[in-house]
CSV table of C-alpha atoms and ligand atoms in Angstrom, one decimal:
chain,number,residue,atom,x,y,z
A,1,UNK,CA,26.7,41.1,9.0
A,2,UNK,CA,26.2,41.7,5.3
A,3,UNK,CA,22.9,43.0,3.9
A,4,UNK,CA,21.0,40.8,1.4
A,5,UNK,CA,21.4,42.1,-2.1
A,6,UNK,CA,18.3,43.2,-4.0
A,7,UNK,CA,18.4,40.1,-6.2
A,8,UNK,CA,18.6,37.9,-3.2
A,9,UNK,CA,15.6,39.6,-1.6
A,10,UNK,CA,13.6,39.4,-4.8
A,11,UNK,CA,14.5,35.8,-5.2
A,12,UNK,CA,13.3,35.1,-1.7
A,13,UNK,CA,10.0,36.7,-2.6
A,14,UNK,CA,9.6,35.2,-6.1
A,15,UNK,CA,11.3,31.8,-6.3
A,16,UNK,CA,9.8,28.6,-5.1
A,17,UNK,CA,11.8,27.6,-2.1
A,18,UNK,CA,12.8,23.9,-1.8
A,19,UNK,CA,14.6,22.7,1.3
A,20,UNK,CA,15.3,19.4,3.0
A,21,UNK,CA,12.5,18.9,5.5
A,22,UNK,CA,14.8,17.5,8.2
A,23,UNK,CA,16.8,20.7,8.1
A,24,UNK,CA,13.8,22.9,8.8
A,25,UNK,CA,12.0,20.6,11.2
A,26,UNK,CA,12.2,21.0,15.0
A,27,UNK,CA,13.7,18.3,17.2
A,28,UNK,CA,10.3,17.7,18.5
A,29,UNK,CA,8.8,17.0,15.0
A,30,UNK,CA,11.7,14.6,14.2
A,31,UNK,CA,11.1,12.8,17.5
A,32,UNK,CA,7.4,12.6,16.8
A,33,UNK,CA,8.2,11.2,13.3
A,34,UNK,CA,10.5,8.5,14.9
A,35,UNK,CA,7.8,7.5,17.4
A,36,UNK,CA,5.1,7.4,14.7
A,37,UNK,CA,7.3,5.1,12.6
A,38,UNK,CA,7.8,2.6,15.4
A,39,UNK,CA,4.0,2.0,15.3
A,40,UNK,CA,4.2,2.0,11.5
A,41,UNK,CA,6.8,-0.7,11.5
A,42,UNK,CA,4.7,-2.8,13.8
A,43,UNK,CA,1.8,-2.4,11.4
A,44,UNK,CA,4.0,-3.4,8.4
A,45,UNK,CA,4.9,-6.7,10.2
A,46,UNK,CA,1.4,-7.4,11.3
A,47,UNK,CA,-0.2,-6.6,7.9
A,48,UNK,CA,1.6,-8.4,5.1
A,49,UNK,CA,-1.5,-9.0,3.0
A,50,UNK,CA,-4.7,-7.1,2.3
A,51,UNK,CA,-6.6,-9.5,4.6
A,52,UNK,CA,-4.2,-9.0,7.5
A,53,UNK,CA,-4.3,-5.2,6.9
A,54,UNK,CA,-8.1,-5.2,7.2
A,55,UNK,CA,-7.9,-7.3,10.3
A,56,UNK,CA,-5.3,-5.1,12.0
A,57,UNK,CA,-7.1,-1.9,11.0
A,58,UNK,CA,-10.4,-3.2,12.3
A,59,UNK,CA,-8.9,-4.1,15.7
A,60,UNK,CA,-7.5,-0.6,16.1
A,61,UNK,CA,-10.7,1.0,14.8
A,62,UNK,CA,-13.0,-0.9,17.2
A,63,UNK,CA,-10.9,0.3,20.1
A,64,UNK,CA,-11.4,3.9,18.8
A,65,UNK,CA,-15.1,3.6,18.8
A,66,UNK,CA,-15.9,2.3,15.3
A,67,UNK,CA,-18.5,-0.4,14.9
A,68,UNK,CA,-20.0,-2.3,11.9
A,69,UNK,CA,-22.4,-0.3,9.8
A,70,UNK,CA,-26.0,-0.8,10.8
A,71,UNK,CA,-28.3,0.1,7.8
A,72,UNK,CA,-31.3,0.6,10.2
A,73,UNK,CA,-29.4,3.4,12.1
A,74,UNK,CA,-29.2,7.0,11.3
A,75,UNK,CA,-25.8,8.2,12.3
A,76,UNK,CA,-25.3,11.6,14.0
A,77,UNK,CA,-22.4,13.9,13.8
A,78,UNK,CA,-19.3,12.5,15.5
A,79,UNK,CA,-20.6,8.9,15.2
A,80,UNK,CA,-18.4,6.4,13.5
A,81,UNK,CA,-18.8,3.1,11.6
A,82,UNK,CA,-17.0,0.8,9.2
A,83,UNK,CA,-18.0,-1.2,6.2
A,84,UNK,CA,-15.9,-4.4,5.8
A,85,UNK,CA,-15.8,-5.5,2.1
A,86,UNK,CA,-15.1,-9.2,2.3
A,87,UNK,CA,-12.2,-8.9,4.7
A,88,UNK,CA,-10.0,-7.5,1.9
A,89,UNK,CA,-11.0,-3.9,1.8
A,90,UNK,CA,-12.6,-1.6,4.4
A,91,UNK,CA,-14.1,1.9,4.7
A,92,UNK,CA,-14.2,3.9,7.9
A,93,UNK,CA,-16.7,6.7,8.3
A,94,UNK,CA,-16.9,9.5,10.8
A,95,UNK,CA,-20.0,11.6,10.3
A,96,UNK,CA,-19.3,15.3,10.2
A,97,UNK,CA,-21.1,18.3,11.5
A,98,UNK,CA,-22.1,19.6,8.1
A,99,UNK,CA,-24.7,17.8,6.0
A,100,UNK,CA,-23.1,15.3,3.5
A,101,UNK,CA,-24.7,17.3,0.7
A,102,UNK,CA,-22.0,19.9,1.3
A,103,UNK,CA,-19.4,17.2,0.4
A,104,UNK,CA,-17.4,14.6,2.2
A,105,UNK,CA,-13.6,14.1,2.6
A,106,UNK,CA,-12.4,10.8,1.2
A,107,UNK,CA,-8.9,9.4,1.7
A,108,UNK,CA,-8.2,6.3,-0.3
A,109,UNK,CA,-5.1,4.1,0.0
A,110,UNK,CA,-4.5,0.5,-1.0
A,111,UNK,CA,-3.4,-2.4,1.1
A,112,UNK,CA,-2.5,-5.0,-1.6
A,113,UNK,CA,1.1,-5.2,-2.6
A,114,UNK,CA,3.0,-7.1,-5.3
A,115,UNK,CA,3.7,-10.8,-4.4
A,116,UNK,CA,3.7,-14.3,-5.6
A,117,UNK,CA,0.2,-16.0,-5.5
A,118,UNK,CA,0.0,-19.7,-5.5
A,119,UNK,CA,-1.7,-21.2,-8.5
A,120,UNK,CA,-4.9,-23.2,-8.0
A,121,UNK,CA,-2.9,-26.4,-8.4
A,122,UNK,CA,0.3,-25.4,-6.8
A,123,UNK,CA,1.9,-28.4,-5.2
A,124,UNK,CA,4.1,-30.8,-7.2
A,125,UNK,CA,7.2,-33.0,-6.8
A,126,UNK,CA,10.2,-33.1,-9.0
A,127,UNK,CA,13.6,-34.7,-8.3
A,128,UNK,CA,12.3,-35.6,-4.9
A,129,UNK,CA,11.7,-32.0,-3.9
A,130,UNK,CA,8.3,-30.5,-3.3
A,131,UNK,CA,7.5,-27.1,-4.8
A,132,UNK,CA,4.6,-24.6,-5.3
A,133,UNK,CA,3.8,-23.1,-8.7
A,134,UNK,CA,3.1,-19.4,-8.4
A,135,UNK,CA,1.5,-16.7,-10.5
A,136,UNK,CA,2.9,-13.3,-9.7
A,137,UNK,CA,0.5,-10.5,-8.6
A,138,UNK,CA,1.2,-6.9,-9.7
A,139,UNK,CA,4.2,-5.4,-11.3
A,140,UNK,CA,7.4,-7.1,-10.2
A,141,UNK,CA,11.0,-7.5,-11.4
A,142,UNK,CA,10.9,-11.3,-11.2
A,143,UNK,CA,14.6,-11.7,-10.5
A,144,UNK,CA,14.3,-9.8,-7.3
A,145,UNK,CA,12.1,-12.6,-5.8
A,146,UNK,CA,14.7,-15.4,-5.9
A,147,UNK,CA,17.0,-16.5,-3.1
A,148,UNK,CA,15.2,-14.5,-0.4
A,149,UNK,CA,13.3,-15.9,2.5
A,150,UNK,CA,9.5,-16.0,1.8
A,151,UNK,CA,6.6,-16.5,4.1
A,152,UNK,CA,3.2,-18.0,3.2
A,153,UNK,CA,0.0,-16.1,4.1
A,154,UNK,CA,-3.6,-16.5,3.2
A,155,UNK,CA,-6.6,-18.6,3.6
A,156,UNK,CA,-8.1,-22.0,2.6
A,157,UNK,CA,-11.9,-21.8,2.1
A,158,UNK,CA,-13.1,-25.4,2.7
A,159,UNK,CA,-16.2,-27.0,1.4
A,160,UNK,CA,-17.8,-27.1,4.8
A,161,UNK,CA,-17.8,-23.3,4.8
A,162,UNK,CA,-14.9,-22.8,7.2
A,163,UNK,CA,-12.0,-20.5,6.3
A,164,UNK,CA,-8.6,-21.6,7.6
A,165,UNK,CA,-6.0,-18.8,8.0
A,166,UNK,CA,-2.4,-19.5,7.1
A,167,UNK,CA,0.7,-17.7,8.2
A,168,UNK,CA,4.0,-19.5,8.1
A,169,UNK,CA,7.5,-18.1,8.0
A,170,UNK,CA,7.3,-14.9,10.1
A,171,UNK,CA,8.5,-16.0,13.5
A,172,UNK,CA,12.2,-16.8,13.8
A,173,UNK,CA,11.5,-20.4,14.9
A,174,UNK,CA,9.2,-21.0,11.9
A,175,UNK,CA,10.4,-22.4,8.6
A,176,UNK,CA,10.3,-20.2,5.5
A,177,UNK,CA,10.4,-20.8,1.8
A,178,UNK,CA,12.5,-19.8,-1.2
A,179,UNK,CA,12.5,-19.5,-4.9
A,180,UNK,CA,15.9,-20.9,-6.0
A,181,UNK,CA,18.1,-19.3,-8.7
A,182,UNK,CA,20.8,-20.7,-10.9
A,183,UNK,CA,24.4,-20.6,-9.6
A,184,UNK,CA,26.6,-18.1,-11.5
A,185,UNK,CA,28.9,-21.0,-12.5
A,186,UNK,CA,26.2,-22.4,-14.7
A,187,UNK,CA,24.4,-19.2,-15.6
A,188,UNK,CA,26.3,-18.3,-18.8
A,189,UNK,CA,23.2,-18.8,-20.9
A,190,UNK,CA,20.8,-17.3,-18.4
A,191,UNK,CA,23.0,-14.2,-18.1
A,192,UNK,CA,22.5,-13.5,-21.8
A,193,UNK,CA,18.7,-13.1,-21.2
A,194,UNK,CA,17.4,-9.6,-20.9
A,195,UNK,CA,16.9,-8.4,-17.3
A,196,UNK,CA,13.1,-8.6,-17.5
A,197,UNK,CA,13.5,-12.2,-18.7
A,198,UNK,CA,16.3,-13.1,-16.2
A,199,UNK,CA,13.8,-15.1,-14.2
A,200,UNK,CA,10.6,-16.1,-16.0
A,201,UNK,CA,7.1,-16.4,-14.6
A,202,UNK,CA,7.2,-20.1,-14.7
A,203,UNK,CA,10.5,-20.2,-13.0
A,204,UNK,CA,9.1,-18.6,-9.8
A,205,UNK,CA,8.7,-22.0,-8.1
A,206,UNK,CA,8.8,-22.0,-4.4
A,207,UNK,CA,10.6,-24.8,-2.6
A,208,UNK,CA,8.5,-26.3,0.2
A,209,UNK,CA,10.0,-29.7,1.2
A,210,UNK,CA,12.4,-32.6,0.7
A,211,UNK,CA,11.5,-35.2,3.3
A,212,UNK,CA,9.7,-38.3,1.9
A,213,UNK,CA,6.8,-39.9,3.5
A,214,UNK,CA,8.1,-43.2,5.1
A,215,UNK,CA,7.0,-46.0,2.9
A,216,UNK,CA,8.9,-48.7,1.0
A,217,UNK,CA,7.0,-48.2,-2.3
A,218,UNK,CA,5.1,-45.4,-4.0
A,219,UNK,CA,5.8,-42.3,-5.8
A,220,UNK,CA,5.5,-38.6,-5.0
A,221,UNK,CA,6.4,-39.3,-1.4
A,222,UNK,CA,7.8,-35.8,-0.7
A,223,UNK,CA,4.6,-34.3,-2.0
A,224,UNK,CA,2.6,-36.7,0.1
A,225,UNK,CA,4.6,-35.7,3.2
A,226,UNK,CA,3.8,-32.0,2.6
A,227,UNK,CA,0.1,-32.8,2.3
A,228,UNK,CA,0.3,-34.9,5.5
A,229,UNK,CA,1.8,-31.9,7.3
A,230,UNK,CA,-0.9,-29.5,5.9
A,231,UNK,CA,-3.6,-31.9,6.9
A,232,UNK,CA,-2.3,-32.1,10.4
A,233,UNK,CA,-1.9,-28.4,10.8
A,234,UNK,CA,-4.9,-27.0,8.9
A,235,UNK,CA,-7.1,-30.0,8.1
A,236,UNK,CA,-6.8,-29.4,4.4
A,237,UNK,CA,-6.3,-31.7,1.4
A,238,UNK,CA,-4.9,-31.0,-2.1
A,239,UNK,CA,-8.4,-30.1,-3.4
A,240,UNK,CA,-8.6,-27.3,-0.8
A,241,UNK,CA,-5.9,-25.4,-2.8
A,242,UNK,CA,-8.6,-24.9,-5.5
A,243,UNK,CA,-10.5,-22.5,-3.2
A,244,UNK,CA,-7.7,-20.8,-1.5
A,245,UNK,CA,-5.9,-17.4,-1.6
A,246,UNK,CA,-2.3,-18.1,-0.6
A,247,UNK,CA,0.4,-15.5,-1.1
A,248,UNK,CA,4.1,-15.7,-0.8
A,249,UNK,CA,5.6,-12.5,0.6
A,250,UNK,CA,9.1,-11.6,1.8
A,251,UNK,CA,9.7,-13.0,5.2
A,252,UNK,CA,11.9,-10.2,6.5
A,253,UNK,CA,10.6,-7.6,8.9
A,254,UNK,CA,10.5,-3.8,8.8
A,255,UNK,CA,13.8,-2.3,9.8
A,256,UNK,CA,15.5,1.1,10.2
A,257,UNK,CA,17.8,2.0,7.4
A,258,UNK,CA,20.9,4.1,7.7
A,259,UNK,CA,23.4,4.8,10.5
A,260,UNK,CA,21.2,7.8,11.3
A,261,UNK,CA,18.1,5.6,11.4
A,262,UNK,CA,16.3,8.2,9.2
A,263,UNK,CA,14.7,5.7,6.9
A,264,UNK,CA,12.6,2.5,6.9
A,265,UNK,CA,13.1,-0.7,4.8
A,266,UNK,CA,10.3,-3.1,4.5
A,267,UNK,CA,8.1,-5.2,2.1
A,268,UNK,CA,4.8,-3.7,1.2
A,269,UNK,CA,5.3,0.0,1.9
A,270,UNK,CA,3.5,0.6,-1.4
A,271,UNK,CA,0.9,1.4,-0.3
A,272,UNK,CA,0.6,0.3,3.3
A,273,UNK,CA,2.6,3.4,4.2
A,274,UNK,CA,-0.3,5.7,3.1
A,275,UNK,CA,-2.8,3.1,4.4
A,276,UNK,CA,-1.3,3.3,7.9
A,277,UNK,CA,-1.1,7.1,7.8
A,278,UNK,CA,-4.8,7.2,6.6
A,279,UNK,CA,-5.9,4.7,9.3
A,280,UNK,CA,-4.2,6.6,12.1
A,281,UNK,CA,-5.8,9.9,10.9
A,282,UNK,CA,-9.2,8.2,10.7
A,283,UNK,CA,-8.9,7.1,14.3
A,284,UNK,CA,-7.7,10.4,15.5
A,285,UNK,CA,-9.9,12.9,13.8
A,286,UNK,CA,-13.0,13.2,15.9
A,287,UNK,CA,-16.1,15.4,15.3
A,288,UNK,CA,-14.8,16.6,11.9
A,289,UNK,CA,-16.5,19.5,10.1
A,290,UNK,CA,-17.3,17.4,7.1
A,291,UNK,CA,-17.9,13.6,7.0
A,292,UNK,CA,-14.6,11.8,6.7
A,293,UNK,CA,-14.4,8.5,4.7
A,294,UNK,CA,-11.2,6.5,4.8
A,295,UNK,CA,-10.9,3.6,2.3
A,296,UNK,CA,-8.3,0.9,2.4
A,297,UNK,CA,-8.7,-0.7,-1.0
A,298,UNK,CA,-7.6,-4.0,-2.5
A,299,UNK,CA,-6.6,-4.8,-6.1
A,300,UNK,CA,-4.8,-1.5,-6.9
A,301,UNK,CA,-1.7,-3.3,-8.1
A,302,UNK,CA,-3.8,-5.2,-10.7
A,303,UNK,CA,-5.8,-2.2,-12.0
A,304,UNK,CA,-8.4,-1.9,-9.2
A,305,UNK,CA,-10.7,-4.4,-10.9
A,306,UNK,CA,-12.8,-6.8,-8.9
A,307,UNK,CA,-15.4,-6.2,-6.1
A,308,UNK,CA,-12.8,-5.3,-3.5
A,309,UNK,CA,-11.0,-2.8,-5.8
A,310,UNK,CA,-12.0,0.8,-6.3
A,311,UNK,CA,-13.0,0.3,-9.9
A,312,UNK,CA,-16.2,-1.2,-8.4
A,313,UNK,CA,-19.3,0.3,-7.0
A,314,UNK,CA,-18.1,0.0,-3.4
A,315,UNK,CA,-17.5,3.7,-2.7
A,316,UNK,CA,-20.6,4.7,-4.6
A,317,UNK,CA,-22.8,2.3,-2.6
A,318,UNK,CA,-21.2,3.5,0.6
A,319,UNK,CA,-22.0,7.1,-0.2
A,320,UNK,CA,-25.6,6.1,-1.3
A,321,UNK,CA,-26.1,4.7,2.2
A,322,UNK,CA,-24.8,8.0,3.8
A,323,UNK,CA,-26.9,10.1,1.5
A,324,UNK,CA,-30.0,8.1,2.3
A,325,UNK,CA,-29.6,8.8,6.0
A,326,UNK,CA,-29.8,12.5,5.2
A,327,UNK,CA,-32.4,12.4,2.5
A,328,UNK,CA,-30.2,13.3,-0.3
A,329,UNK,CA,-28.6,11.5,-3.3
A,330,UNK,CA,-25.1,10.0,-3.7
A,331,UNK,CA,-24.7,12.2,-6.9
A,332,UNK,CA,-25.1,15.4,-5.0
A,333,UNK,CA,-22.8,14.3,-2.2
A,334,UNK,CA,-20.0,13.0,-4.6
A,335,UNK,CA,-20.1,16.1,-6.8
A,336,UNK,CA,-19.4,18.3,-3.8
A,337,UNK,CA,-16.7,16.0,-2.4
A,338,UNK,CA,-12.9,16.0,-2.2
A,339,UNK,CA,-10.4,13.2,-2.1
A,340,UNK,CA,-6.8,12.5,-1.4
A,341,UNK,CA,-5.8,9.4,-3.4
A,342,UNK,CA,-3.1,8.4,-1.0
A,343,UNK,CA,-0.4,6.5,-2.8
A,344,UNK,CA,3.3,6.4,-3.0
A,345,UNK,CA,5.4,8.0,-5.8
A,346,UNK,CA,8.9,7.2,-6.9
A,347,UNK,CA,11.6,9.0,-5.0
A,348,UNK,CA,14.7,10.1,-7.0
A,349,UNK,CA,17.5,7.6,-6.6
A,350,UNK,CA,21.1,8.9,-6.9
A,351,UNK,CA,22.1,5.7,-8.6
A,352,UNK,CA,19.4,6.0,-11.3
A,353,UNK,CA,18.8,9.7,-11.8
A,354,UNK,CA,18.4,9.4,-15.6
A,355,UNK,CA,14.8,8.2,-15.4
A,356,UNK,CA,13.7,11.3,-13.6
A,357,UNK,CA,13.4,14.9,-14.7
A,358,UNK,CA,15.0,16.5,-11.6
A,359,UNK,CA,12.9,19.7,-11.5
A,360,UNK,CA,9.8,17.6,-11.2
A,361,UNK,CA,10.9,14.6,-9.2
A,362,UNK,CA,10.3,13.8,-5.5
A,363,UNK,CA,13.2,13.7,-3.1
A,364,UNK,CA,13.5,11.8,0.2
A,365,UNK,CA,13.0,14.0,3.2
A,366,UNK,CA,11.2,16.8,1.3
A,367,UNK,CA,7.9,15.8,2.7
A,368,UNK,CA,4.6,14.4,1.3
A,369,UNK,CA,4.6,14.4,-2.5
A,370,UNK,CA,1.6,15.7,-4.5
A,371,UNK,CA,1.3,14.1,-7.9
A,372,UNK,CA,-1.1,16.2,-10.0
A,373,UNK,CA,-1.4,13.5,-12.6
A,374,UNK,CA,0.0,10.0,-13.1
A,375,UNK,CA,-0.6,8.0,-16.3
A,376,UNK,CA,1.7,7.5,-19.3
A,377,UNK,CA,2.6,9.2,-22.6
A,378,UNK,CA,0.4,12.2,-23.2
A,379,UNK,CA,-1.2,12.1,-19.8
A,380,UNK,CA,-3.4,9.1,-20.7
A,381,UNK,CA,-5.0,6.9,-18.1
A,382,UNK,CA,-5.1,9.5,-15.4
A,383,UNK,CA,-7.2,12.1,-13.8
A,384,UNK,CA,-5.4,15.4,-13.9
A,385,UNK,CA,-6.3,17.3,-10.7
A,386,UNK,CA,-7.7,20.8,-11.3
A,387,UNK,CA,-5.6,23.9,-10.5
A,388,UNK,CA,-8.3,25.0,-8.2
A,389,UNK,CA,-8.3,21.8,-6.2
A,390,UNK,CA,-4.5,21.6,-6.0
A,391,UNK,CA,-4.6,25.3,-4.9
A,392,UNK,CA,-6.9,24.4,-2.1
A,393,UNK,CA,-4.7,21.5,-1.0
A,394,UNK,CA,-1.6,23.7,-1.2
A,395,UNK,CA,-3.3,26.3,1.1
A,396,UNK,CA,-4.3,23.6,3.6
A,397,UNK,CA,-0.7,22.2,3.7
A,398,UNK,CA,1.0,25.5,4.0
A,399,UNK,CA,-1.4,26.7,6.7
A,400,UNK,CA,-0.7,23.6,8.7
A,401,UNK,CA,3.1,23.9,8.3
A,402,UNK,CA,3.4,20.5,6.5
A,403,UNK,CA,6.5,19.9,4.4
A,404,UNK,CA,5.4,18.9,0.9
A,405,UNK,CA,6.7,18.7,-2.7
A,406,UNK,CA,5.5,17.8,-6.1
A,407,UNK,CA,6.7,14.8,-8.2
A,408,UNK,CA,6.0,13.3,-11.5
A,409,UNK,CA,6.4,9.6,-12.0
A,410,UNK,CA,9.6,9.7,-14.2
A,411,UNK,CA,10.5,11.6,-17.4
A,412,UNK,CA,8.0,12.1,-20.1
A,413,UNK,CA,7.5,9.0,-22.2
A,414,UNK,CA,9.9,6.9,-20.1
A,415,UNK,CA,7.2,4.8,-18.4
A,416,UNK,CA,4.3,5.6,-16.2
A,417,UNK,CA,1.7,4.2,-13.8
A,418,UNK,CA,-1.6,4.8,-12.3
A,419,UNK,CA,-3.5,4.9,-9.0
A,420,UNK,CA,-7.1,4.7,-7.7
A,421,UNK,CA,-7.4,8.5,-8.3
A,422,UNK,CA,-9.1,8.2,-11.7
A,423,UNK,CA,-11.8,5.8,-10.5
A,424,UNK,CA,-12.8,8.2,-7.7
A,425,UNK,CA,-12.6,11.2,-10.2
A,426,UNK,CA,-15.0,9.2,-12.4
A,427,UNK,CA,-17.6,9.7,-9.6
A,428,UNK,CA,-17.4,13.4,-9.9
A,429,UNK,CA,-15.1,14.0,-6.9
A,430,UNK,CA,-12.1,16.4,-6.9
A,431,UNK,CA,-9.1,14.1,-6.5
A,432,UNK,CA,-5.3,14.5,-6.2
A,433,UNK,CA,-2.6,12.0,-5.5
A,434,UNK,CA,-0.6,12.5,-2.4
A,435,UNK,CA,1.8,10.2,-0.6
A,436,UNK,CA,5.3,9.1,0.4
A,437,UNK,CA,8.3,9.0,-2.0
A,438,UNK,CA,9.7,5.4,-2.2
A,439,UNK,CA,13.0,4.0,-3.4
A,440,UNK,CA,13.0,0.5,-4.9
A,441,UNK,CA,9.2,0.6,-5.3
A,442,UNK,CA,7.6,-2.9,-5.8
A,443,UNK,CA,10.8,-4.6,-4.7
A,444,UNK,CA,10.7,-7.1,-1.8
A,445,UNK,CA,12.3,-4.5,0.4
A,446,UNK,CA,11.3,-0.9,-0.3
A,447,UNK,CA,12.8,2.3,1.3
A,448,UNK,CA,11.0,5.3,2.6
A,449,UNK,CA,12.1,8.3,4.8
A,450,UNK,CA,10.5,8.6,8.3
A,451,UNK,CA,10.1,12.4,7.9
A,452,UNK,CA,8.0,11.9,4.7
A,453,UNK,CA,5.9,9.2,6.4
A,454,UNK,CA,5.1,11.6,9.3
A,455,UNK,CA,4.3,14.5,7.0
A,456,UNK,CA,1.9,12.3,5.1
A,457,UNK,CA,0.2,11.2,8.3
A,458,UNK,CA,-0.1,14.9,9.4
A,459,UNK,CA,-1.6,15.7,5.9
A,460,UNK,CA,-4.3,13.1,6.4
A,461,UNK,CA,-5.2,14.5,9.8
A,462,UNK,CA,-5.4,18.1,8.6
A,463,UNK,CA,-7.4,16.9,5.6
A,464,UNK,CA,-10.2,15.7,8.0
A,465,UNK,CA,-9.9,18.7,10.3
A,466,UNK,CA,-9.6,21.5,7.8
A,467,UNK,CA,-10.6,20.1,4.4
A,468,UNK,CA,-9.6,21.8,1.2
A,469,UNK,CA,-12.9,22.6,-0.4
A,470,UNK,CA,-12.8,24.6,-3.7
A,471,UNK,CA,-16.4,25.8,-3.5
B,1,LIG,MN1,0.5,2.1,-4.9
B,2,LIG,MN1,2.3,-0.1,-6.7
C-alpha cells in the first residue's frame, strides 16, 4: 500500500470534495430513496394541477392530525393546523416548543406548473372538427406541446354556486386530447421559423372532437355534439366556460427512467418534487423545537402574483395569526425567521453543457442543490442569501450527513430565472433556495434523479428538527 503524498494529504484537507452521491451512499439509503420515490410518483399522478395538489396534500395531512385553522383557538406546542387558500395554495403549521418570537422555520414550494389553459371562449368548430383555444401558462417551449397526449383538468364554477370538477384523459380507457402539428412534408416554410416561433401561441389549439350532432340541417354540429356531451357529463353549457379554470396537461404518467431505474420522468416535477418533499417532512416532523410552516404556493410560474401566489399577503397574514396567539407581532416573528425556498434548479445536461459554467452547475446525483441567488444579469430580481445564513444551512446539512451541492442557473448573462425566495426575503426572513436539479425543466416530461429527490426530502425534515438559525 502506498502512502499518500504530502500534496494529496493537503488537498484532502483543503480542497472542496465533490463526489457522486450514489457512490458514497449506503445500500440502505438508496433503497430508502427508491421507496420514497414510489410514493412521489403516485403523488405526481394524483396532483397534476395546483388544485389537485392541495386536495391530495390535505387528505394526507388530515390523516397526520392536521385540521383547519380555528381563529378562536390558541394552539399549543405540537398542535398542527392548515390554512387552505382557495383550494389552490395551502399552508401547514406545526407549533414548536419555543415562542414564535424566536423565529419560525418556513419551507415554501410551488404546486403550479407550466401548461395550456383554456381561453374564456375556448370551443369552436372549423372544417368539421371541434377545438379548444388555449393561452399558455408559464414559460414553455411551445413546440414541445404538440403531438403528445393531453388531459383536461380543472373546474367549472356555475352560476348556481356549484363547482364541477373535471378530469379527463388520465385513465387508459378515457379519451385524451392533442395539439396537432404540421407534417414534415409540408413544413418547409414552418421549418424556416426560429425555434421559439416554431409553434405560435395561437397555434396551440387542442383537438376535442369530430362527430357531428345527428341532424339534417344546421351548422357547427360537431361543436354542438361536444356541448351535448359536456352537458350530459357535467351539466354545463358554453357560457360556463366563462367562469372556469381548465388546464391541458400532459396525459402521461410518472415513470422510472434508465435501465438502472435511477431517475424519474414526469410532467410537473418543477416544483411538485419539492412540494412533495416539503409535504412529507411537514407530516413527519412532530413536536419541532421551532414552529414549522410549510407552504405549497400557486402562481410561481407566472411571477407569484395574485392572491394564491407568494407575492401576496398570505404568508404575512398567516404569521400575524400565529403571533396574535402568543401576544407578539408578525414583524418580530418574521425578522427572526428562516426559510428554505424549495424549488428546482437546472441540472447540467451533457448534450447542452455550453449554457452552464461547470464549476458552478448542479449535477444529477450530487444531492440537493443550494442556489444562493437566482435572477438575471448583475444579480437583479433575486434575494442573495447571506453568507451567515448559507453557513448555518451548510452546517445543518453536513451534520445530518445529507449530500448537497451548489448550482447557479446557467452562465452569467445567458438567461436567468426567479423563485418565491425574494418575496419571502421582502418580509425580513433569511431565505435561500434549495431543491432538486432537473433536466428538461418546463418540458411536458421532466427528469430528476431519485437520490437528489430523497436528499431534498431529508433536508426538509432536518430543517424542521434542527433548524439553521444564524442568531
Ligand atoms: Mn419552480
Ligand atoms: Mn418553473
